[in-house]
């Protein structure tokens, strides 16, 4: 049925999202740096994840039916995954690797590895 197909697409989207964030977090950790990507993209992504979660909770609150949280698992999971990884990236950028703000401060082998997150 069509609804089942949409749930499959949602599951694929969650998998792709995780596949997008995990390599970037691991690359940042291995390089001990967040040089190569713009932190404003992460802030905008975090804003979108928070607003999506607020919309989902607001819809449930306005209807007085909290079963809607589980009724749209893709939106719930995407919001939570996005918020989690964006917080990881912000912690990496502003706290863990804040002192490394240029390629010249990285080891030579790390200078030659481009960032995974291009946009």
XYZ file of N, CA, C and O in Angstrom:
476
model
N 0.825 -1.198 0.000
C 0.000 0.000 0.000
C 0.866 1.258 0.000
O 2.053 1.192 0.306
N 0.264 2.365 -0.313
C 1.012 3.609 -0.486
C 1.593 4.125 0.830
O 2.718 4.631 0.858
N 0.857 3.991 1.935
C 1.362 4.456 3.226
C 2.603 3.668 3.640
O 3.571 4.237 4.167
N 2.600 2.378 3.380
C 3.773 1.551 3.666
C 4.974 1.991 2.865
O 6.113 2.021 3.367
N 4.742 2.350 1.609
C 5.809 2.860 0.750
C 6.389 4.161 1.318
O 7.607 4.358 1.327
N 5.517 5.033 1.816
C 5.985 6.294 2.413
C 6.815 6.042 3.673
O 7.797 6.741 3.923
N 6.421 5.043 4.460
C 7.210 4.701 5.645
C 8.594 4.163 5.254
O 9.589 4.452 5.926
N 8.658 3.404 4.173
C 9.946 2.911 3.686
C 10.820 4.087 3.252
O 12.012 4.146 3.583
N 10.236 5.039 2.516
C 10.995 6.229 2.113
C 11.472 7.018 3.333
O 12.600 7.519 3.351
N 10.624 7.116 4.350
C 11.017 7.811 5.575
C 12.177 7.126 6.263
O 13.102 7.774 6.762
N 12.154 5.802 6.284
C 13.245 5.044 6.897
C 14.541 5.251 6.119
O 15.611 5.416 6.715
N 14.438 5.280 4.809
C 15.624 5.540 3.985
C 16.170 6.933 4.273
O 17.385 7.129 4.396
N 15.277 7.907 4.414
C 15.706 9.275 4.694
C 16.437 9.365 6.038
O 17.450 10.051 6.154
N 15.934 8.667 7.043
C 16.613 8.643 8.343
C 17.999 8.012 8.199
O 18.984 8.528 8.736
N 18.095 6.927 7.440
C 19.388 6.275 7.215
C 20.373 7.167 6.485
O 21.552 7.231 6.840
N 19.896 7.878 5.477
C 20.762 8.800 4.734
C 21.233 9.930 5.638
O 22.397 10.352 5.573
N 20.343 10.412 6.485
C 20.706 11.488 7.403
C 21.804 11.039 8.365
O 22.776 11.757 8.589
N 21.648 9.866 8.918
C 22.686 9.336 9.807
C 23.987 9.150 9.022
O 25.070 9.486 9.512
N 23.866 8.653 7.796
C 25.043 8.465 6.944
C 25.717 9.769 6.560
O 26.884 9.778 6.171
N 25.002 10.858 6.652
C 25.576 12.176 6.357
C 26.331 12.730 7.566
O 27.398 13.324 7.415
N 25.788 12.533 8.747
C 26.357 13.144 9.941
C 27.523 12.359 10.550
O 28.497 12.949 11.000
N 27.420 11.040 10.609
C 28.440 10.228 11.286
C 29.831 10.414 10.668
O 30.796 10.665 11.408
N 29.990 10.346 9.345
C 31.342 10.521 8.795
C 31.935 11.907 9.095
O 33.136 12.017 9.347
N 31.096 12.940 9.095
C 31.617 14.278 9.387
C 32.088 14.376 10.831
O 33.143 14.936 11.119
N 31.308 13.823 11.750
C 31.703 13.845 13.160
C 33.005 13.067 13.363
O 33.898 13.506 14.106
N 33.128 11.916 12.702
C 34.345 11.115 12.828
C 35.544 11.807 12.178
O 36.658 11.747 12.711
N 35.324 12.463 11.042
C 36.416 13.191 10.390
C 36.888 14.341 11.275
O 38.091 14.556 11.440
N 35.937 15.082 11.846
C 36.308 16.166 12.759
C 37.126 15.621 13.928
O 38.121 16.220 14.331
N 36.709 14.475 14.463
C 37.427 13.876 15.595
C 38.826 13.420 15.183
O 39.790 13.677 15.893
N 38.937 12.772 14.035
C 40.251 12.267 13.627
C 41.209 13.415 13.299
O 42.409 13.303 13.553
N 40.691 14.504 12.745
C 41.532 15.661 12.420
C 41.704 16.605 13.609
O 42.531 17.505 13.561
N 40.883 16.387 14.657
C 40.892 17.277 15.816
C 40.655 18.724 15.386
O 41.272 19.658 15.894
N 39.734 18.885 14.425
C 39.470 20.209 13.873
C 38.128 20.206 13.145
O 37.673 19.173 12.667
N 37.540 21.400 13.048
C 36.335 21.583 12.241
C 36.613 22.513 11.071
O 35.688 23.038 10.459
N 37.875 22.706 10.756
C 38.244 23.554 9.626
C 37.711 22.919 8.342
O 37.803 21.714 8.160
N 37.130 23.743 7.485
C 36.678 23.248 6.199
C 35.181 23.302 5.995
O 34.705 23.054 4.906
N 34.421 23.606 7.033
C 32.990 23.784 6.857
C 32.527 24.990 7.649
O 33.169 25.418 8.597
N 31.398 25.527 7.241
C 30.872 26.748 7.824
C 29.934 26.410 8.980
O 28.939 25.708 8.798
N 30.223 26.925 10.148
C 29.411 26.629 11.325
C 28.007 27.215 11.189
O 27.069 26.719 11.822
N 27.826 28.224 10.357
C 26.485 28.791 10.175
C 25.530 27.766 9.562
O 24.334 27.770 9.880
N 26.031 26.884 8.715
C 25.187 25.816 8.175
C 24.687 24.901 9.283
O 23.542 24.447 9.262
N 25.540 24.626 10.253
C 25.156 23.776 11.373
C 24.110 24.486 12.226
O 23.122 23.869 12.656
N 24.293 25.774 12.453
C 23.332 26.537 13.254
C 21.969 26.573 12.552
O 20.921 26.403 13.195
N 21.957 26.777 11.248
C 20.694 26.772 10.504
C 20.046 25.391 10.529
O 18.824 25.263 10.671
N 20.848 24.354 10.404
C 20.339 22.986 10.456
C 19.737 22.695 11.825
O 18.669 22.087 11.932
N 20.415 23.125 12.881
C 19.909 22.952 14.243
C 18.583 23.690 14.420
O 17.640 23.157 15.010
N 18.495 24.903 13.892
C 17.260 25.678 13.976
C 16.120 24.928 13.301
O 15.006 24.845 13.837
N 16.378 24.366 12.126
C 15.362 23.591 11.432
C 14.917 22.368 12.216
O 13.722 22.060 12.283
N 15.856 21.677 12.838
C 15.513 20.502 13.640
C 14.678 20.857 14.851
O 13.699 20.168 15.173
N 15.037 21.947 15.514
C 14.280 22.391 16.697
C 12.878 22.827 16.285
O 11.879 22.466 16.930
N 12.777 23.614 15.218
C 11.465 24.078 14.767
C 10.582 22.918 14.314
O 9.366 22.922 14.558
N 11.163 21.923 13.675
C 10.401 20.755 13.259
C 9.852 20.011 14.468
O 8.684 19.585 14.477
N 10.666 19.868 15.503
C 10.223 19.199 16.719
C 9.146 20.023 17.425
O 8.155 19.473 17.915
N 9.322 21.349 17.464
C 8.314 22.220 18.075
C 6.989 22.102 17.325
O 5.913 22.060 17.941
N 7.050 22.040 15.995
C 5.827 21.888 15.205
C 5.130 20.573 15.536
O 3.911 20.536 15.708
N 5.883 19.498 15.634
C 5.307 18.194 15.931
C 4.656 18.196 17.309
O 3.522 17.734 17.477
N 5.351 18.741 18.303
C 4.809 18.803 19.658
C 3.600 19.751 19.701
O 2.586 19.463 20.351
N 3.695 20.876 18.994
C 2.580 21.823 18.954
C 1.333 21.230 18.329
O 0.215 21.470 18.805
N 1.506 20.465 17.258
C 0.360 19.803 16.634
C -0.314 18.838 17.606
O -1.539 18.800 17.709
N 0.494 18.077 18.316
C -0.058 17.120 19.283
C -0.756 17.846 20.429
O -1.834 17.438 20.870
N -0.152 18.927 20.904
C -0.739 19.684 22.009
C -2.059 20.326 21.593
O -3.032 20.324 22.363
N -2.110 20.861 20.389
C -3.337 21.531 19.953
C -4.491 20.544 19.751
O -5.647 20.912 19.913
N -4.165 19.312 19.397
C -5.206 18.301 19.221
C -5.482 17.550 20.521
O -6.440 16.777 20.590
N -4.629 17.749 21.524
C -4.804 17.032 22.787
C -4.562 15.542 22.653
O -5.051 14.756 23.447
N -3.814 15.162 21.650
C -3.547 13.745 21.384
C -2.057 13.552 21.156
O -1.540 13.892 20.094
N -1.367 13.005 22.147
C 0.087 12.869 22.081
C 0.525 11.634 21.306
O 1.714 11.404 21.126
N -0.423 10.863 20.809
C -0.042 9.698 20.001
C 0.527 10.131 18.649
O 1.150 9.337 17.957
N 0.321 11.397 18.289
C 0.859 11.915 17.037
C 2.373 11.931 17.000
O 2.967 11.946 15.922
N 3.007 11.951 18.175
C 4.479 11.902 18.204
C 4.979 10.615 17.564
O 5.947 10.615 16.824
N 4.297 9.526 17.855
C 4.669 8.245 17.252
C 4.038 8.037 15.895
O 4.446 7.158 15.144
N 3.058 8.867 15.564
C 2.376 8.747 14.286
C 3.205 9.249 13.114
O 2.932 8.919 11.972
N 4.205 10.058 13.406
C 5.098 10.555 12.367
C 6.542 10.279 12.813
O 7.296 11.205 13.149
N 6.932 9.008 12.842
C 8.253 8.665 13.378
C 9.404 9.260 12.574
O 10.433 9.603 13.151
N 9.224 9.409 11.268
C 10.308 9.968 10.458
C 10.620 11.388 10.896
O 11.780 11.743 11.100
N 9.590 12.202 11.060
C 9.810 13.596 11.473
C 10.435 13.647 12.867
O 11.344 14.434 13.120
N 9.948 12.818 13.775
C 10.488 12.783 15.127
C 11.955 12.364 15.127
O 12.805 13.029 15.732
N 12.271 11.281 14.429
C 13.653 10.788 14.395
C 14.587 11.769 13.696
O 15.702 12.007 14.154
N 14.141 12.339 12.566
C 14.978 13.307 11.860
C 15.278 14.513 12.738
O 16.411 14.997 12.776
N 14.276 14.991 13.439
C 14.487 16.136 14.326
C 15.496 15.799 15.416
O 16.432 16.565 15.673
N 15.307 14.664 16.047
C 16.184 14.302 17.162
C 17.605 14.009 16.694
O 18.571 14.407 17.348
N 17.747 13.324 15.567
C 19.078 13.030 15.024
C 19.785 14.324 14.639
O 20.970 14.527 14.941
N 19.056 15.214 13.974
C 19.626 16.496 13.561
C 20.079 17.306 14.764
O 21.196 17.839 14.786
N 19.230 17.402 15.764
C 19.577 18.169 16.966
C 20.802 17.555 17.629
O 21.743 18.270 18.012
N 20.830 16.236 17.772
C 21.962 15.572 18.425
C 23.277 15.859 17.702
O 24.258 16.308 18.313
N 23.317 15.603 16.401
C 24.577 15.776 15.671
C 24.979 17.247 15.554
O 26.169 17.560 15.607
N 24.011 18.130 15.401
C 24.372 19.549 15.345
C 24.958 20.018 16.670
O 25.889 20.821 16.688
N 24.436 19.512 17.778
C 25.041 19.845 19.076
C 26.457 19.269 19.182
O 27.362 19.922 19.709
N 26.653 18.058 18.655
C 28.007 17.469 18.628
C 28.941 18.371 17.824
O 30.049 18.694 18.261
N 28.482 18.815 16.633
C 29.322 19.676 15.795
C 29.619 21.013 16.474
O 30.741 21.520 16.380
N 28.645 21.593 17.153
C 28.870 22.872 17.837
C 29.851 22.705 18.993
O 30.710 23.565 19.215
N 29.729 21.603 19.720
C 30.682 21.327 20.807
C 32.082 21.130 20.234
O 33.068 21.652 20.772
N 32.178 20.395 19.121
C 33.477 20.208 18.479
C 34.052 21.549 18.035
O 35.231 21.821 18.241
N 33.220 22.383 17.425
C 33.701 23.640 16.852
C 34.066 24.672 17.917
O 35.110 25.319 17.816
N 33.218 24.840 18.921
C 33.414 25.921 19.884
C 34.175 25.524 21.143
O 34.682 26.389 21.846
N 34.241 24.229 21.449
C 34.899 23.822 22.691
C 36.082 22.885 22.472
O 37.181 23.163 22.924
N 35.848 21.761 21.792
C 36.909 20.761 21.687
C 38.048 21.191 20.779
O 39.221 20.963 21.095
N 37.726 21.788 19.620
C 38.758 22.113 18.637
C 38.763 23.599 18.303
O 39.124 23.998 17.198
N 38.385 24.423 19.256
C 38.264 25.864 19.007
C 39.596 26.521 18.689
O 39.642 27.527 17.983
N 40.686 25.969 19.168
C 41.994 26.590 18.963
C 42.575 26.297 17.582
O 43.577 26.882 17.195
N 41.940 25.422 16.824
C 42.455 25.083 15.483
C 41.543 25.730 14.450
O 40.565 25.144 14.017
N 41.892 26.945 14.052
C 41.008 27.682 13.150
C 41.579 27.871 11.754
O 41.044 28.623 10.965
N 42.668 27.205 11.449
C 43.185 27.287 10.081
C 43.890 25.981 9.724
O 44.295 25.219 10.590
N 44.025 25.735 8.423
C 44.681 24.515 7.961
C 46.138 24.450 8.410
O 46.682 23.383 8.611
N 46.780 25.576 8.574
C 48.190 25.580 8.945
C 48.421 25.022 10.339
O 49.524 24.614 10.666
N 47.389 24.982 11.180
C 47.537 24.446 12.528
C 47.265 22.948 12.594
O 47.366 22.354 13.646
N 46.915 22.356 11.468
C 46.648 20.927 11.422
C 47.903 20.171 11.004
O 48.754 20.709 10.317
N 47.992 18.890 11.389
C 49.099 18.077 10.879
C 49.018 18.004 9.353
O 47.948 18.128 8.769
N 50.150 17.770 8.712
C 50.223 17.787 7.255
C 49.218 16.839 6.611
O 48.541 17.197 5.650
N 49.065 15.606 7.127
C 48.142 14.655 6.508
C 46.695 15.123 6.638
O 45.871 14.868 5.773
N 46.356 15.834 7.693
C 44.993 16.345 7.862
C 44.723 17.531 6.944
O 43.596 17.769 6.553
N 45.765 18.264 6.577
C 45.594 19.403 5.681
C 45.173 18.957 4.296
O 44.531 19.697 3.564
N 45.495 17.735 3.935
C 45.221 17.239 2.590
C 43.877 16.532 2.478
O 43.479 16.139 1.408
N 43.147 16.354 3.597
C 41.847 15.695 3.572
C 40.754 16.749 3.510
O 40.606 17.532 4.439
N 39.961 16.770 2.445
C 38.865 17.748 2.371
C 37.736 17.348 3.324
O 37.604 16.200 3.701
N 36.930 18.324 3.693
C 35.779 18.074 4.541
C 34.736 17.285 3.774
O 34.560 17.437 2.586
N 34.007 16.431 4.477
C 32.929 15.651 3.861
C 31.720 16.546 3.611
O 31.059 16.447 2.607
N 31.430 17.468 4.541
C 30.253 18.327 4.418
C 30.597 19.484 3.494
O 31.316 20.396 3.849
N 30.080 19.453 2.276
C 30.413 20.460 1.278
C 29.477 21.653 1.332
O 29.858 22.760 0.973
N 28.251 21.459 1.728
C 27.328 22.590 1.725
C 26.609 22.701 3.009
O 26.024 22.093 3.664
